[in-house]
Coordinates of C-alpha atoms and ligand atoms in Angstrom, one line a residue:
X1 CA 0.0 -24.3 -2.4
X2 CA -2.6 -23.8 -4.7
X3 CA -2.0 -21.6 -8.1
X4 CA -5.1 -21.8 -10.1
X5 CA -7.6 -19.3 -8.6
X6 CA -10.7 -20.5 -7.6
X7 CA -13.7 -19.7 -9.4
X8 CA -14.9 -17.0 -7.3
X9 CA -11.2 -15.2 -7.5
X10 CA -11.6 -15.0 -10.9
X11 CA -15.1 -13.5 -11.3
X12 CA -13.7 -11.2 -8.4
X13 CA -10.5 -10.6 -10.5
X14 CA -12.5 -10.4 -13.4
X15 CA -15.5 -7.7 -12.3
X16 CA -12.5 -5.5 -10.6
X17 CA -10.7 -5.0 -13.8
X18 CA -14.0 -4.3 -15.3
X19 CA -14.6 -1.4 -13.1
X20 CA -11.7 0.1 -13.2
X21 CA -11.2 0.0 -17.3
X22 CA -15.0 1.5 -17.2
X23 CA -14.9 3.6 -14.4
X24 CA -11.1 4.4 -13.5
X25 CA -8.7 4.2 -16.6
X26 CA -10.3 7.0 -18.3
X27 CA -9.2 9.2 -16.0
X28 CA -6.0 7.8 -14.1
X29 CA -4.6 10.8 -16.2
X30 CA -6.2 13.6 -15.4
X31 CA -6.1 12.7 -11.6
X32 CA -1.9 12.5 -11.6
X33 CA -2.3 15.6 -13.0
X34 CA -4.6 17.5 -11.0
X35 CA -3.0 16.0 -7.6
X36 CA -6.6 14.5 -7.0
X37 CA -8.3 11.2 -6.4
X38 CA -12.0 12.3 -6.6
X39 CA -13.9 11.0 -3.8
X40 CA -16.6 9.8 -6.1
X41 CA -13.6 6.8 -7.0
X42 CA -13.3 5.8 -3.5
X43 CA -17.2 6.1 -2.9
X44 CA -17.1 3.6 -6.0
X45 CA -15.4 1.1 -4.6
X46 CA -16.4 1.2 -1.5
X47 CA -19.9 0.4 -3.1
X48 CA -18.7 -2.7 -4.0
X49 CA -17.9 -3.5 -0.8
X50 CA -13.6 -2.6 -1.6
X51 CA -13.5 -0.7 2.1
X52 CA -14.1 -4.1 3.8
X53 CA -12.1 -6.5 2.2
X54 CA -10.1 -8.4 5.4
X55 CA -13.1 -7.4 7.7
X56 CA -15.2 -10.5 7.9
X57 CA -18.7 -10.8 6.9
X58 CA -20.3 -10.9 10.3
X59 CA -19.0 -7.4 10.9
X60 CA -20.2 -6.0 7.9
X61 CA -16.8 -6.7 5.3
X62 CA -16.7 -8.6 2.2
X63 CA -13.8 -10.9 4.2
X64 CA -11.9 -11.8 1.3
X65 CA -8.3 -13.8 1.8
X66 CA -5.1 -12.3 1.5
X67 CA -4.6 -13.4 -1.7
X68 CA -7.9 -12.2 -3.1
X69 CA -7.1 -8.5 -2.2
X70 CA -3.6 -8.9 -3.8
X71 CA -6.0 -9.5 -7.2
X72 CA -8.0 -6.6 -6.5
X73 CA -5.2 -3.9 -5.5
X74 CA -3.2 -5.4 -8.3
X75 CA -6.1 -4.3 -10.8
X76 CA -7.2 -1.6 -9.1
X77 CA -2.7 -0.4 -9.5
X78 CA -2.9 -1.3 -13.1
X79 CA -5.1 1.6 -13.6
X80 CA -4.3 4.0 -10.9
X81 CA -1.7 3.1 -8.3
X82 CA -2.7 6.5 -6.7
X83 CA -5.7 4.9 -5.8
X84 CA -4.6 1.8 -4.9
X85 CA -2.3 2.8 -2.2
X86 CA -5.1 4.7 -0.6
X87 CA -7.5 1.4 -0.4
X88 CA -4.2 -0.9 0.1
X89 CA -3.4 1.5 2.9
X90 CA -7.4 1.7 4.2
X91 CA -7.7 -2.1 4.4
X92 CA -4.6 -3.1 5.7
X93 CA -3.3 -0.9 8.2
X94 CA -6.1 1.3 8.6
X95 CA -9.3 -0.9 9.2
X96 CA -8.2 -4.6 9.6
X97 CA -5.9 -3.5 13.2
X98 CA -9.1 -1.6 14.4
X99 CA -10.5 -5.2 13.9
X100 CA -7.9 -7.5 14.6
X101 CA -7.0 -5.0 18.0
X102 CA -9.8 -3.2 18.8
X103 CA -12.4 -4.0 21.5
X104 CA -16.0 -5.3 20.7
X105 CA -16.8 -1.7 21.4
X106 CA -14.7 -0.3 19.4
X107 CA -15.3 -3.0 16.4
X108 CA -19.1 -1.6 16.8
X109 CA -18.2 2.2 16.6
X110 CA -15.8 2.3 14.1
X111 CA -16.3 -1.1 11.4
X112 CA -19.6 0.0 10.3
X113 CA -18.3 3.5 8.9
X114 CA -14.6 1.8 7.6
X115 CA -16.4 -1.2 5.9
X116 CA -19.3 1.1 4.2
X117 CA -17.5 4.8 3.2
X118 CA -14.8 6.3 5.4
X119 CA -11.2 5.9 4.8
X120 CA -8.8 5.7 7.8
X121 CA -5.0 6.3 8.0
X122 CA -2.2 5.3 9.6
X123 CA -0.2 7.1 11.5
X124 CA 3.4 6.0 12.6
X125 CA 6.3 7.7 10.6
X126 CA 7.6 10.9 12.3
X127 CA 10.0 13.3 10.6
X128 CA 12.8 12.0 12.8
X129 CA 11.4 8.5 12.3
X130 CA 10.9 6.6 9.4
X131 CA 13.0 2.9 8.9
X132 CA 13.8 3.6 12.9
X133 CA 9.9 3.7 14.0
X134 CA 10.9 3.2 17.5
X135 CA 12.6 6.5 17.6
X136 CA 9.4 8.4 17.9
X137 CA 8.9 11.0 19.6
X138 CA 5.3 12.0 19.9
X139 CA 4.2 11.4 23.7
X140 CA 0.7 10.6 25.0
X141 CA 0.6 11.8 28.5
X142 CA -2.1 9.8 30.7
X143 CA -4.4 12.1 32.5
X144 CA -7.3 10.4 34.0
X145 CA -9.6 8.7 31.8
X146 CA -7.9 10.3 28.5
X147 CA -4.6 10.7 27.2
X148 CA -2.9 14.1 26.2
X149 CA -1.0 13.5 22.7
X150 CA 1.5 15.9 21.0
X151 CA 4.5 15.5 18.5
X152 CA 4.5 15.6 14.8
X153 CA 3.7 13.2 12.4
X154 CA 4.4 13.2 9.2
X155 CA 4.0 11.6 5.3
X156 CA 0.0 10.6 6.4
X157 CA -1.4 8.7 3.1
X158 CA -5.5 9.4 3.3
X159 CA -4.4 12.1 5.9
X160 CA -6.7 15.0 4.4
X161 CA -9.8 12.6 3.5
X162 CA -9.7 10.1 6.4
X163 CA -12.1 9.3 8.9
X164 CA -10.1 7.7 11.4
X165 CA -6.7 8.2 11.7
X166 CA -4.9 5.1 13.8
X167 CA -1.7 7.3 15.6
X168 CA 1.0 6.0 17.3
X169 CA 2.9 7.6 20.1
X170 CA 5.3 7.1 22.9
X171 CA 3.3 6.6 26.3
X172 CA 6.7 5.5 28.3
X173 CA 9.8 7.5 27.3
X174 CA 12.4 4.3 29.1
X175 CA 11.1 1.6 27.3
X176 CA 11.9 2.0 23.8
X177 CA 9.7 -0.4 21.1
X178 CA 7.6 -0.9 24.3
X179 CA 7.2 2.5 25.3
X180 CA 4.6 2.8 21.9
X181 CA 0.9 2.9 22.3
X182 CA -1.7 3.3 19.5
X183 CA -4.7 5.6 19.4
X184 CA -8.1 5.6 17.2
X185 CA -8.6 9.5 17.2
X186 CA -11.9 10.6 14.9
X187 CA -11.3 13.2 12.0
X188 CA -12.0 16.8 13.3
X189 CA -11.1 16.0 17.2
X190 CA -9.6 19.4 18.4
X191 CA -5.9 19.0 18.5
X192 CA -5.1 17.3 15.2
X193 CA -3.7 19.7 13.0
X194 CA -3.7 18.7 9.0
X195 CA -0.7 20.0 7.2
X196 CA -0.9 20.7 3.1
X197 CA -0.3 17.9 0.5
X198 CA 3.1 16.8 -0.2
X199 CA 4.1 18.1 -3.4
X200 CA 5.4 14.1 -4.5
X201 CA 7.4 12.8 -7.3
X202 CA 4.1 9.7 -8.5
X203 CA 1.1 8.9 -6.9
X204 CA -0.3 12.5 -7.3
X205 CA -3.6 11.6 -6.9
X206 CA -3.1 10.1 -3.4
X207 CA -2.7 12.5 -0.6
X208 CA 0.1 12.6 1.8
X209 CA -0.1 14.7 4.5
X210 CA 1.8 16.0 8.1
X211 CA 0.0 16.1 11.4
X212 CA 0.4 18.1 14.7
X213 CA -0.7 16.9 17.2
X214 CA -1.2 20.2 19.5
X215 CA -2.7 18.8 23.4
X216 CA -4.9 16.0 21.7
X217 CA -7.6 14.9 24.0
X218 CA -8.1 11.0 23.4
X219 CA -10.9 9.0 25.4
X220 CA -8.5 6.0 27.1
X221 CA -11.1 3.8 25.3
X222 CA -9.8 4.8 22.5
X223 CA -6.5 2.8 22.6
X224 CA -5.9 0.8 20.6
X225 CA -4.6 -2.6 22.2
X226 CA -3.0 -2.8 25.4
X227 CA -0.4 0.6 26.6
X228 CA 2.9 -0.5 25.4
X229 CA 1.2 -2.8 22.3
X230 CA 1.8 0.1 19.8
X231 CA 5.0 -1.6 18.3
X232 CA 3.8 -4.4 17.9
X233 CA 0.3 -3.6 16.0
X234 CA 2.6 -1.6 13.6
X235 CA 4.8 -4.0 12.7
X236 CA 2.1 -7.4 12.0
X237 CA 0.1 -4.9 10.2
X238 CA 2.8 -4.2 8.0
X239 CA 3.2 -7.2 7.6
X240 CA -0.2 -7.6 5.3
X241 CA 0.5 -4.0 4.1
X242 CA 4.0 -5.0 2.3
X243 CA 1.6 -8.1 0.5
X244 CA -0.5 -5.3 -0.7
X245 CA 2.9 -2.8 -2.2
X246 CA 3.9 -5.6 -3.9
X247 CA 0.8 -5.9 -5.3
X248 CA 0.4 -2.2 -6.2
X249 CA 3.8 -3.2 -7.7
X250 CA 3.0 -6.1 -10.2
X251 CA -0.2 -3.8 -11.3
X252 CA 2.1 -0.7 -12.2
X253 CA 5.1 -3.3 -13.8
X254 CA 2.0 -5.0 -15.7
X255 CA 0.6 -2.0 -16.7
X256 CA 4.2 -0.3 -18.4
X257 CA 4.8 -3.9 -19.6
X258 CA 1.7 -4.0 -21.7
X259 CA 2.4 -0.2 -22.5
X260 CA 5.4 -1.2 -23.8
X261 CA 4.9 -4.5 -25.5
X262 CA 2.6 -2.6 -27.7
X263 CA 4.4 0.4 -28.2
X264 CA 7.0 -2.0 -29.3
X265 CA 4.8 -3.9 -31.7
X266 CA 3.8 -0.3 -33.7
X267 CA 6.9 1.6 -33.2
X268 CA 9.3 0.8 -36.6
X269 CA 13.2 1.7 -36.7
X270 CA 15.7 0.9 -39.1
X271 CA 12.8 -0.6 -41.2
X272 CA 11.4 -2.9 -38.7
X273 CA 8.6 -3.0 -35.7
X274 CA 10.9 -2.8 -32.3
X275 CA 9.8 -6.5 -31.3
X276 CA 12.2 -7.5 -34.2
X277 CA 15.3 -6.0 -32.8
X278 CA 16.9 -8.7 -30.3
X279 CA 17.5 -6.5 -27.5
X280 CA 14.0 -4.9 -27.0
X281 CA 13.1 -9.1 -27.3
X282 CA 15.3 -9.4 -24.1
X283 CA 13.9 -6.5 -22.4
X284 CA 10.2 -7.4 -23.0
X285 CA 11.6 -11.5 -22.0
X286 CA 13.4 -10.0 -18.8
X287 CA 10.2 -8.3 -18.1
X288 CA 8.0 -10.8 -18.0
X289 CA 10.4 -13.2 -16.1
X290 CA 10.3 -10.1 -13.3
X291 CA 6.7 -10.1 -13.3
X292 CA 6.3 -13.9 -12.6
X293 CA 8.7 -14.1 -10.3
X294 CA 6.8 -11.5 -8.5
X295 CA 3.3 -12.9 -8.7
X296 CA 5.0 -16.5 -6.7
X297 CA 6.5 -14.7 -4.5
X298 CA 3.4 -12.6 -3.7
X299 CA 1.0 -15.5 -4.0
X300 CA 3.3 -17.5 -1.8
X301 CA 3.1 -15.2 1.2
X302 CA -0.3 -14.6 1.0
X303 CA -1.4 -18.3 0.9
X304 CA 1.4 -18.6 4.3
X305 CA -0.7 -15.7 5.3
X306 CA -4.6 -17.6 4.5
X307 CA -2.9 -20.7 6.0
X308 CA -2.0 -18.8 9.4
X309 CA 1.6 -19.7 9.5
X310 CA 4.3 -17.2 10.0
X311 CA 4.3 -15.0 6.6
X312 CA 6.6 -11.8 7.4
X313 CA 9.6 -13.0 6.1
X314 CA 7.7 -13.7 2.8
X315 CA 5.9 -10.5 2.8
X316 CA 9.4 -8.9 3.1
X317 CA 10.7 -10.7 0.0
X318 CA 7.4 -10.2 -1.8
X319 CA 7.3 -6.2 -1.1
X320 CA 11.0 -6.1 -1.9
X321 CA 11.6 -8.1 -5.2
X322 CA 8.0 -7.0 -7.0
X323 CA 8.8 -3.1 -6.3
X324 CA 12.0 -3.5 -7.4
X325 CA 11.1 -5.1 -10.1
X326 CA 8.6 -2.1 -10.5
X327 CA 11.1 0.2 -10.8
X328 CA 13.1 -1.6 -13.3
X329 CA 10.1 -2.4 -15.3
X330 CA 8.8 1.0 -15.7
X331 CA 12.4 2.2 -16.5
X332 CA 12.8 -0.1 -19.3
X333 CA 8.9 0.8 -20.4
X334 CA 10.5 4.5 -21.0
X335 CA 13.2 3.2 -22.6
X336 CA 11.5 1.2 -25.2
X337 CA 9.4 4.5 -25.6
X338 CA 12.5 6.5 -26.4
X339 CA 11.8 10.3 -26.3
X340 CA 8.3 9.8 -26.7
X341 CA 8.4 7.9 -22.8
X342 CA 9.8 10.6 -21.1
X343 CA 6.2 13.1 -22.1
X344 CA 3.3 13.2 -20.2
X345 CA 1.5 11.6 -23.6
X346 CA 2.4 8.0 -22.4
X347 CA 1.3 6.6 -19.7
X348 CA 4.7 4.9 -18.3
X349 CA 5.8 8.4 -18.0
X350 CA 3.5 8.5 -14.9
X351 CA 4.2 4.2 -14.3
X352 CA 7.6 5.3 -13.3
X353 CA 6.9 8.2 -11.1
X354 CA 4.8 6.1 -9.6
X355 CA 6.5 2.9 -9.2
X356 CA 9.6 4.7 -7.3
X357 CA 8.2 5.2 -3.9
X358 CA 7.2 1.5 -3.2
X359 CA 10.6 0.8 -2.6
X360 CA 10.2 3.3 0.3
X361 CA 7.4 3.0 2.4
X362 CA 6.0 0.3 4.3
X363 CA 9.9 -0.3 4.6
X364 CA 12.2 0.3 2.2
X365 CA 14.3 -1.9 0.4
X366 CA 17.0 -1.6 2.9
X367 CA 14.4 -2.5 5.4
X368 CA 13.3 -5.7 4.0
X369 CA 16.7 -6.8 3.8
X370 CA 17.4 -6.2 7.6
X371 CA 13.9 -8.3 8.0
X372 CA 14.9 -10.9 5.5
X373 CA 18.3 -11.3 7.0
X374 CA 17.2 -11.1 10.3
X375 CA 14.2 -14.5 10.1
X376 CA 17.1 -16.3 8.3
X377 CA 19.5 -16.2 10.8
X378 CA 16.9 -16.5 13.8
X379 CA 14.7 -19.3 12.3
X380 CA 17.0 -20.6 9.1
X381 CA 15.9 -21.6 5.5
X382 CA 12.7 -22.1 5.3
X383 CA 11.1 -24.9 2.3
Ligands
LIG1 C1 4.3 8.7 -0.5 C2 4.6 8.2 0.9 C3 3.5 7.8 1.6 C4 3.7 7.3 2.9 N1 2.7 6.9 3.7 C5 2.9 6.6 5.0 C6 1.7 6.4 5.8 O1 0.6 6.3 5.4 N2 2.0 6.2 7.2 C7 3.2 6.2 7.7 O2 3.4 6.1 8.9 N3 4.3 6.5 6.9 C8 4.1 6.7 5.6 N4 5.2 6.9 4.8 C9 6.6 7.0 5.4 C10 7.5 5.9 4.9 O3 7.1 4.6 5.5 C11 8.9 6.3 5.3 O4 9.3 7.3 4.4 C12 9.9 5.1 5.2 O5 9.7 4.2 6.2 C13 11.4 5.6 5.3 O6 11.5 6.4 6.3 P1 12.3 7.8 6.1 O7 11.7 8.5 5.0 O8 12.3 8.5 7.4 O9 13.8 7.4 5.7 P2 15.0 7.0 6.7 O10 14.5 6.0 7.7 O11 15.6 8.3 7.2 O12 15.9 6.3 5.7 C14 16.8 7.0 4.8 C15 17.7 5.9 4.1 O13 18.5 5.2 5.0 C16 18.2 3.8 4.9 N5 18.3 3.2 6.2 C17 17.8 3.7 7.4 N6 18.1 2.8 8.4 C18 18.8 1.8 7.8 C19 19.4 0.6 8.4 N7 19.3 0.2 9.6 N8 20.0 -0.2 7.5 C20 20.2 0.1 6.2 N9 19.6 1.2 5.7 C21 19.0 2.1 6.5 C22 16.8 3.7 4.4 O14 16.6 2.5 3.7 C23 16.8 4.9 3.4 O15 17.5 4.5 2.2 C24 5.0 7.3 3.4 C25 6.1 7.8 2.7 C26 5.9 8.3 1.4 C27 7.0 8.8 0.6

């Protein structure tokens, strides 16, 4: 495994964090505040190609390795993890199935749009099904040469600016995890009902949304993958998602470290900067030794990932330990801050309303465990 980055990485890494100091920071602020992600910040990144990132070059995407999109969502997360989760989300289970699933004729109709300006979400959690996706109960009825969809869906990330939304639903009621099929259905097809904005703890900028799905027409060719293959899709294409939470994670937990290292460094009490006083030393020391651990864990599970070898198990670990280490983090960045970390002033404020909910989706914590756990005892330790 290889830890330095390659030259290219960094002037990747290096141009991203460019961008979003010049472009993004300035106004991470304003968009928690207003509950908005201006387009104009998507329509940015996607200029520089950030909308095709695991879509290879032939198809029109900038075909970066799993590892390089953990360095871009990382910087994009130090900035704004609003926005982060809605291009983590785009690339990783919102374009790259429509390319790793789809037909040629699909690749053609849809890749050119998701590579160059459209956003696309994804679609599985229903209200009565979250952790247990294979309780859903939305049913696509076959009629012909289209399918009839209807059920509610819910907690949609890109759901009120997406272009494509990729929706899962039950097309065999007996067959449990097999019974799922998924289905590329275009924004504005008659039928797909957009709910309002969830009014959400962090990541106010990104918007979450429910769907109904009231006698949805969908053109058969619009399946995604074989009838039954809906499961399945979701799951591997978690799989890359949870690489890109944990990266969102290590941005936010880097950005509240830094936020707090320096608060630390100006803030005097009892006659002394913070950094003097042993026990903010071990906070700051614990911090960092979170962070690190982290970055491996990430790094390893995307170079298992770049290698083609199995990689959920690590993806699992990665997702779990860096947002937990998020949410730690950015709870010990307020509490270096004192009072003045709990106002809307300093930036961790938002750092730890945002960090909370990546120990919930793609999985939660409890999740990863049951993943974890379950690879162990089906395949052992793995070195
Ligand atoms: C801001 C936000 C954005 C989201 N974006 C998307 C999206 O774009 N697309 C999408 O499809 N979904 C999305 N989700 C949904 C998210 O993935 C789910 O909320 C998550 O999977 C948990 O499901 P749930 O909320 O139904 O909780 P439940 O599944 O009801 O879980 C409740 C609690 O029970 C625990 N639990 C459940 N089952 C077990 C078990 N077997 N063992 C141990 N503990 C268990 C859970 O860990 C949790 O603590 C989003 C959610 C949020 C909050």
């Amino acid at each position: 495994m290889q830890f330095d980055l390659t030259p290219e990485q960094v002037a990747i890494r290096d141009a991203v964090r460019e961008l979003c100091r010049s472009e993004f920071e300035p106004h991470a602020e304003r968009w928690d505040r207003q509950g908005e992600v201006p387009r104009a910040a998507v329509d940015c990144l996607a200029a520089q190609g950030f909308l095709g990132m695991a879509i290879p070059e032939e198809w029109g995407g900038v075909g970066y390795d799993a590892r390089t999109i953990s360095l871009v969502l990382e910087e994009i997360a130090r900035v704004s993890a609003a926005l982060a989760i809605m291009i983590a989300v785009h690339n990783s289970v919102g374009a790259l199935p429509v390319f790793r699933f789809g037909s040629d004729a699909q690749r053609r109709r849809y890749l050119p749009r998701l590579v160059s300006h459209q956003l696309a979400a994804f679609s599985l959690s229903e209200p009565g099904a979250g952790s247990d996706a294979g309780a859903i109960q939305s049913v696509a009825l076959r009629r012909g040469d289209r399918y009839v969809l209807n059920g509610s869906k819910n907690w949609v990330t890109n759901g009120l600016q997406a272009g494509i939304y990729l929706i899962f639903a039950r097309t065999d009621k007996a067959a449990g995890n097999r019974g799922l099929s998924a289905f590329i259905v275009e924004r504005g097809a008659p039928g797909v009902v957009i709910g309002k904005p969830e009014d959400k703890m962090g990541l106010r900028g990104s918007d979450t949304v429910a769907l109904s799905l009231e006698d949805l027409e969908v053109p058969a060719e619009q399946r995604l993958g074989e009838e039954g293959q809906g499961f399945s899709i979701a799951m591997s294409m978690l799989d890359a998602g949870r690489i890109g939470v944990a990266s969102q994670a290590l941005g936010v937990l880097g950005a509240a470290f830094d936020a707090a290292a320096r608060y630390a460094q100006q803030r005097v009490a009892f006659g002394q900067p913070l950094t003097k006083i042993q026990a903010i030393q071990f906070k700051l020391a614990e911090m960092e030794r979170r962070a690190q651990c982290a970055r491996l864990l990430i790094q390893r599970a995307a170079w298992l990932k770049d290698a083609g070898r199995p990689y959920s198990r690590e993806a699992s670990m990665a997702k779990l330990y860096a947002s937990e280490a998020a949410t730690w983090v950015t709870h010990q960045a307020v509490q270096i801050h004192g009072g003045y970390g709990y106002v809307k002033e300093y930036a961790v404020e938002r750092y730890y309303r945002d960090a909370r909910v990546m120990e919930i989706y793609e999985g939660t914590s409890e999740i990863q465990r049951l993943v974890i756990a379950r690879s162990l005892l089906k395949d052992g330790v793995r070195v």
